[in-house]
Amino acid sequence: MSRRDLATQVIRGCREYSIGVVLFHQVVGQALGVNVTDMKCLDILTLKGSASPSELAKHTGLSTGATTAMIDRLEKARLIERRPHATDRRGTTLVLTKRAMRTLPALFASLAKAMEILVSSYSEQELRILADFFGKVGILWKEEREKLRQDNARYRPADGLRGRVYSRSRRKGERRPLSGL
């Protein structure tokens, strides 16, 4: 296999991995009654231990309103709780609940075991290469996400119809919002 073919295979593997992660989180989210974005929020809190609402907004790229709605959903599902900030009496810290700390590992146990088996099949040198690759891919995702955030005005429709789904009517050029959206 040529170097170019290998590179193409790696990039395709990254895409398939990304799809697999999103779809797995969707199934876990369905079990918990939350959506994929909420699951990624839980993932952030699992990795960081705690976060402020503004930190979550920054990590997810959600607006403050959307972040508040997400926090409300997760709190209603009894997966996170708001606590007073340790040093800023105006601030709030978000943490996983005891229920989340029991439930999440159970939902991920089979995957964690399978990943451990897979990872243990690689040599130390291969693991260093994989760790380097995934570290760099994480940075790449963050940089590309920031580029899109800064550049996204370029992708917005000029007619101000961003975020709504429209249908064309029979009259040429007329657009109407689809009902219910």
mmCIF file of C-alpha atoms in Angstrom:
data_model
loop_
_atom_site.group_PDB
_atom_site.id
_atom_site.type_symbol
_atom_site.label_atom_id
_atom_site.label_comp_id
_atom_site.label_asym_id
_atom_site.label_seq_id
_atom_site.Cartn_x
_atom_site.Cartn_y
_atom_site.Cartn_z
ATOM 1 C CA MET A 1 0.000 0.000 0.000
ATOM 2 C CA SER A 2 1.389 3.407 -0.947
ATOM 3 C CA ARG A 3 1.997 6.206 1.563
ATOM 4 C CA ARG A 4 -0.847 8.166 -0.025
ATOM 5 C CA ASP A 5 -3.222 5.205 0.326
ATOM 6 C CA LEU A 6 -2.201 4.792 3.974
ATOM 7 C CA ALA A 7 -2.780 8.495 4.635
ATOM 8 C CA THR A 8 -6.211 8.260 3.001
ATOM 9 C CA GLN A 9 -6.992 5.196 5.119
ATOM 10 C CA VAL A 10 -5.971 7.045 8.317
ATOM 11 C CA ILE A 11 -8.117 10.068 7.453
ATOM 12 C CA ARG A 12 -11.075 7.821 6.616
ATOM 13 C CA GLY A 13 -10.513 5.962 9.886
ATOM 14 C CA CYS A 14 -10.637 9.286 11.758
ATOM 15 C CA ARG A 15 -13.929 10.125 10.113
ATOM 16 C CA GLU A 16 -15.394 6.702 10.897
ATOM 17 C CA TYR A 17 -14.120 6.980 14.487
ATOM 18 C CA SER A 18 -15.785 10.380 14.841
ATOM 19 C CA ILE A 19 -19.074 9.049 13.503
ATOM 20 C CA GLY A 20 -18.865 6.062 15.848
ATOM 21 C CA VAL A 21 -18.254 8.289 18.870
ATOM 22 C CA VAL A 22 -21.201 10.555 18.075
ATOM 23 C CA LEU A 23 -23.559 7.638 17.452
ATOM 24 C CA PHE A 24 -22.420 5.835 20.615
ATOM 25 C CA HIS A 25 -22.978 8.992 22.672
ATOM 26 C CA GLN A 26 -26.384 9.358 21.055
ATOM 27 C CA VAL A 27 -27.394 5.883 22.276
ATOM 28 C CA VAL A 28 -26.043 6.570 25.770
ATOM 29 C CA GLY A 29 -27.827 9.929 25.742
ATOM 30 C CA GLN A 30 -31.090 8.229 24.806
ATOM 31 C CA ALA A 31 -30.687 5.922 27.820
ATOM 32 C CA LEU A 32 -30.213 9.001 30.028
ATOM 33 C CA GLY A 33 -32.859 11.137 28.336
ATOM 34 C CA VAL A 34 -30.400 13.747 27.009
ATOM 35 C CA ASN A 35 -28.976 14.671 23.610
ATOM 36 C CA VAL A 36 -25.489 14.327 22.106
ATOM 37 C CA THR A 37 -24.439 17.877 23.016
ATOM 38 C CA ASP A 38 -25.495 17.204 26.603
ATOM 39 C CA MET A 39 -23.387 14.028 26.521
ATOM 40 C CA LYS A 40 -20.326 15.981 25.405
ATOM 41 C CA CYS A 41 -20.939 18.384 28.284
ATOM 42 C CA LEU A 42 -20.941 15.399 30.652
ATOM 43 C CA ASP A 43 -17.737 14.218 28.976
ATOM 44 C CA ILE A 44 -16.106 17.607 29.623
ATOM 45 C CA LEU A 45 -17.180 17.501 33.276
ATOM 46 C CA THR A 46 -15.890 13.930 33.584
ATOM 47 C CA LEU A 47 -12.479 14.994 32.243
ATOM 48 C CA LYS A 48 -12.244 18.300 34.132
ATOM 49 C CA GLY A 49 -14.061 17.366 37.344
ATOM 50 C CA SER A 50 -16.002 20.628 37.355
ATOM 51 C CA ALA A 51 -16.577 23.696 35.218
ATOM 52 C CA SER A 52 -18.360 27.016 35.303
ATOM 53 C CA PRO A 53 -21.216 27.654 32.885
ATOM 54 C CA SER A 54 -19.016 30.095 30.953
ATOM 55 C CA GLU A 55 -16.266 27.458 30.645
ATOM 56 C CA LEU A 56 -18.796 25.012 29.211
ATOM 57 C CA ALA A 57 -20.027 27.652 26.763
ATOM 58 C CA LYS A 58 -16.438 28.246 25.666
ATOM 59 C CA HIS A 59 -15.662 24.515 25.277
ATOM 60 C CA THR A 60 -18.871 23.727 23.418
ATOM 61 C CA GLY A 61 -19.212 26.926 21.397
ATOM 62 C CA LEU A 62 -22.823 27.253 22.521
ATOM 63 C CA SER A 63 -24.382 30.624 23.237
ATOM 64 C CA THR A 64 -24.965 31.522 26.873
ATOM 65 C CA GLY A 65 -28.695 30.880 26.411
ATOM 66 C CA ALA A 66 -28.133 27.465 24.833
ATOM 67 C CA THR A 67 -25.627 26.620 27.565
ATOM 68 C CA THR A 68 -28.155 27.541 30.256
ATOM 69 C CA ALA A 69 -30.789 25.361 28.558
ATOM 70 C CA MET A 70 -28.300 22.463 28.404
ATOM 71 C CA ILE A 71 -27.416 22.881 32.086
ATOM 72 C CA ASP A 72 -31.113 22.964 32.966
ATOM 73 C CA ARG A 73 -31.726 19.715 31.029
ATOM 74 C CA LEU A 74 -28.796 17.979 32.706
ATOM 75 C CA GLU A 75 -29.871 19.201 36.123
ATOM 76 C CA LYS A 76 -33.448 18.043 35.495
ATOM 77 C CA ALA A 77 -32.053 14.618 34.492
ATOM 78 C CA ARG A 78 -30.169 14.632 37.834
ATOM 79 C CA LEU A 79 -26.803 14.281 36.082
ATOM 80 C CA ILE A 80 -25.214 17.566 37.203
ATOM 81 C CA GLU A 81 -25.696 19.993 40.031
ATOM 82 C CA ARG A 82 -24.913 23.630 40.500
ATOM 83 C CA ARG A 83 -22.731 24.517 43.459
ATOM 84 C CA PRO A 84 -21.575 27.894 44.709
ATOM 85 C CA HIS A 85 -18.109 28.804 43.427
ATOM 86 C CA ALA A 86 -15.463 28.289 46.102
ATOM 87 C CA THR A 87 -13.941 31.788 45.827
ATOM 88 C CA ASP A 88 -16.456 33.883 43.860
ATOM 89 C CA ARG A 89 -19.771 34.164 45.648
ATOM 90 C CA ARG A 90 -21.436 35.313 42.400
ATOM 91 C CA GLY A 91 -20.172 32.279 40.489
ATOM 92 C CA THR A 92 -21.491 28.773 39.992
ATOM 93 C CA THR A 93 -19.566 25.545 39.599
ATOM 94 C CA LEU A 94 -21.087 22.569 37.806
ATOM 95 C CA VAL A 95 -20.273 19.053 38.960
ATOM 96 C CA LEU A 96 -21.507 15.569 38.188
ATOM 97 C CA THR A 97 -24.032 14.181 40.634
ATOM 98 C CA LYS A 98 -23.487 10.931 42.535
ATOM 99 C CA ARG A 99 -26.091 9.402 40.223
ATOM 100 C CA ALA A 100 -24.060 10.424 37.152
ATOM 101 C CA MET A 101 -20.840 9.124 38.711
ATOM 102 C CA ARG A 102 -22.546 5.732 39.195
ATOM 103 C CA THR A 103 -24.492 5.605 35.926
ATOM 104 C CA LEU A 104 -21.955 6.878 33.377
ATOM 105 C CA PRO A 105 -19.204 4.344 34.144
ATOM 106 C CA ALA A 106 -21.755 1.532 33.959
ATOM 107 C CA LEU A 107 -22.932 2.687 30.515
ATOM 108 C CA PHE A 108 -19.337 2.932 29.272
ATOM 109 C CA ALA A 109 -17.986 -0.218 31.003
ATOM 110 C CA SER A 110 -18.158 -2.533 28.002
ATOM 111 C CA LEU A 111 -16.597 0.079 25.716
ATOM 112 C CA ALA A 112 -13.855 0.811 28.262
ATOM 113 C CA LYS A 113 -13.020 -2.901 28.525
ATOM 114 C CA ALA A 114 -12.990 -3.332 24.736
ATOM 115 C CA MET A 115 -10.761 -0.248 24.353
ATOM 116 C CA GLU A 116 -8.380 -1.583 27.019
ATOM 117 C CA ILE A 117 -8.107 -4.899 25.176
ATOM 118 C CA LEU A 118 -7.515 -3.116 21.873
ATOM 119 C CA VAL A 119 -4.908 -0.736 23.297
ATOM 120 C CA SER A 120 -3.055 -3.565 25.053
ATOM 121 C CA SER A 121 -2.482 -5.216 21.659
ATOM 122 C CA TYR A 122 -0.091 -2.408 20.620
ATOM 123 C CA SER A 123 3.602 -2.188 21.427
ATOM 124 C CA GLU A 124 4.965 0.668 23.527
ATOM 125 C CA GLN A 125 6.356 2.321 20.395
ATOM 126 C CA GLU A 126 2.994 2.039 18.604
ATOM 127 C CA LEU A 127 1.235 3.497 21.658
ATOM 128 C CA ARG A 128 3.622 6.477 21.626
ATOM 129 C CA ILE A 129 2.763 7.062 17.965
ATOM 130 C CA LEU A 130 -0.979 6.758 18.666
ATOM 131 C CA ALA A 131 -0.742 9.079 21.694
ATOM 132 C CA ASP A 132 1.173 11.614 19.603
ATOM 133 C CA PHE A 133 -1.331 11.350 16.751
ATOM 134 C CA PHE A 134 -4.431 11.735 18.929
ATOM 135 C CA GLY A 135 -2.839 14.598 20.855
ATOM 136 C CA LYS A 136 -2.161 16.411 17.598
ATOM 137 C CA VAL A 137 -5.616 15.586 16.235
ATOM 138 C CA GLY A 138 -7.186 17.088 19.381
ATOM 139 C CA ILE A 139 -5.261 20.308 18.818
ATOM 140 C CA LEU A 140 -6.177 20.263 15.119
ATOM 141 C CA TRP A 141 -9.901 19.899 15.936
ATOM 142 C CA LYS A 142 -9.706 22.824 18.353
ATOM 143 C CA GLU A 143 -7.865 25.051 15.859
ATOM 144 C CA GLU A 144 -10.251 24.204 13.014
ATOM 145 C CA ARG A 145 -13.282 24.759 15.247
ATOM 146 C CA GLU A 146 -11.941 28.212 16.145
ATOM 147 C CA LYS A 147 -11.325 29.030 12.472
ATOM 148 C CA LEU A 148 -14.930 28.168 11.668
ATOM 149 C CA ARG A 149 -16.237 30.216 14.583
ATOM 150 C CA GLN A 150 -14.254 33.232 13.438
ATOM 151 C CA ASP A 151 -15.115 32.708 9.793
ATOM 152 C CA ASN A 152 -18.712 31.527 10.071
ATOM 153 C CA ALA A 153 -20.196 34.816 8.843
ATOM 154 C CA ARG A 154 -18.947 33.740 5.445
ATOM 155 C CA TYR A 155 -21.264 30.709 5.556
ATOM 156 C CA ARG A 156 -24.413 32.496 6.744
ATOM 157 C CA PRO A 157 -27.074 33.159 4.150
ATOM 158 C CA ALA A 158 -27.030 36.805 3.108
ATOM 159 C CA ASP A 159 -30.814 37.032 3.488
ATOM 160 C CA GLY A 160 -30.684 36.542 7.256
ATOM 161 C CA LEU A 161 -32.481 33.198 7.154
ATOM 162 C CA ARG A 162 -29.824 31.434 9.213
ATOM 163 C CA GLY A 163 -30.943 28.472 11.261
ATOM 164 C CA ARG A 164 -34.371 27.978 9.652
ATOM 165 C CA VAL A 165 -35.434 25.453 7.065
ATOM 166 C CA TYR A 166 -37.271 26.915 4.090
ATOM 167 C CA SER A 167 -39.177 25.486 1.186
ATOM 168 C CA ARG A 168 -39.626 27.022 -2.221
ATOM 169 C CA SER A 169 -43.179 27.894 -3.113
ATOM 170 C CA ARG A 170 -44.586 27.485 -6.578
ATOM 171 C CA ARG A 171 -43.948 31.161 -7.253
ATOM 172 C CA LYS A 172 -40.412 31.531 -8.455
ATOM 173 C CA GLY A 173 -37.975 32.664 -5.783
ATOM 174 C CA GLU A 174 -40.469 32.844 -2.893
ATOM 175 C CA ARG A 175 -39.343 31.081 0.255
ATOM 176 C CA ARG A 176 -41.548 30.128 3.174
ATOM 177 C CA PRO A 177 -40.531 28.626 6.518
ATOM 178 C CA LEU A 178 -41.498 24.977 6.855
ATOM 179 C CA SER A 179 -44.236 24.694 9.443
ATOM 180 C CA GLY A 180 -43.226 23.660 12.926
ATOM 181 C CA LEU A 181 -39.603 24.716 12.557
#
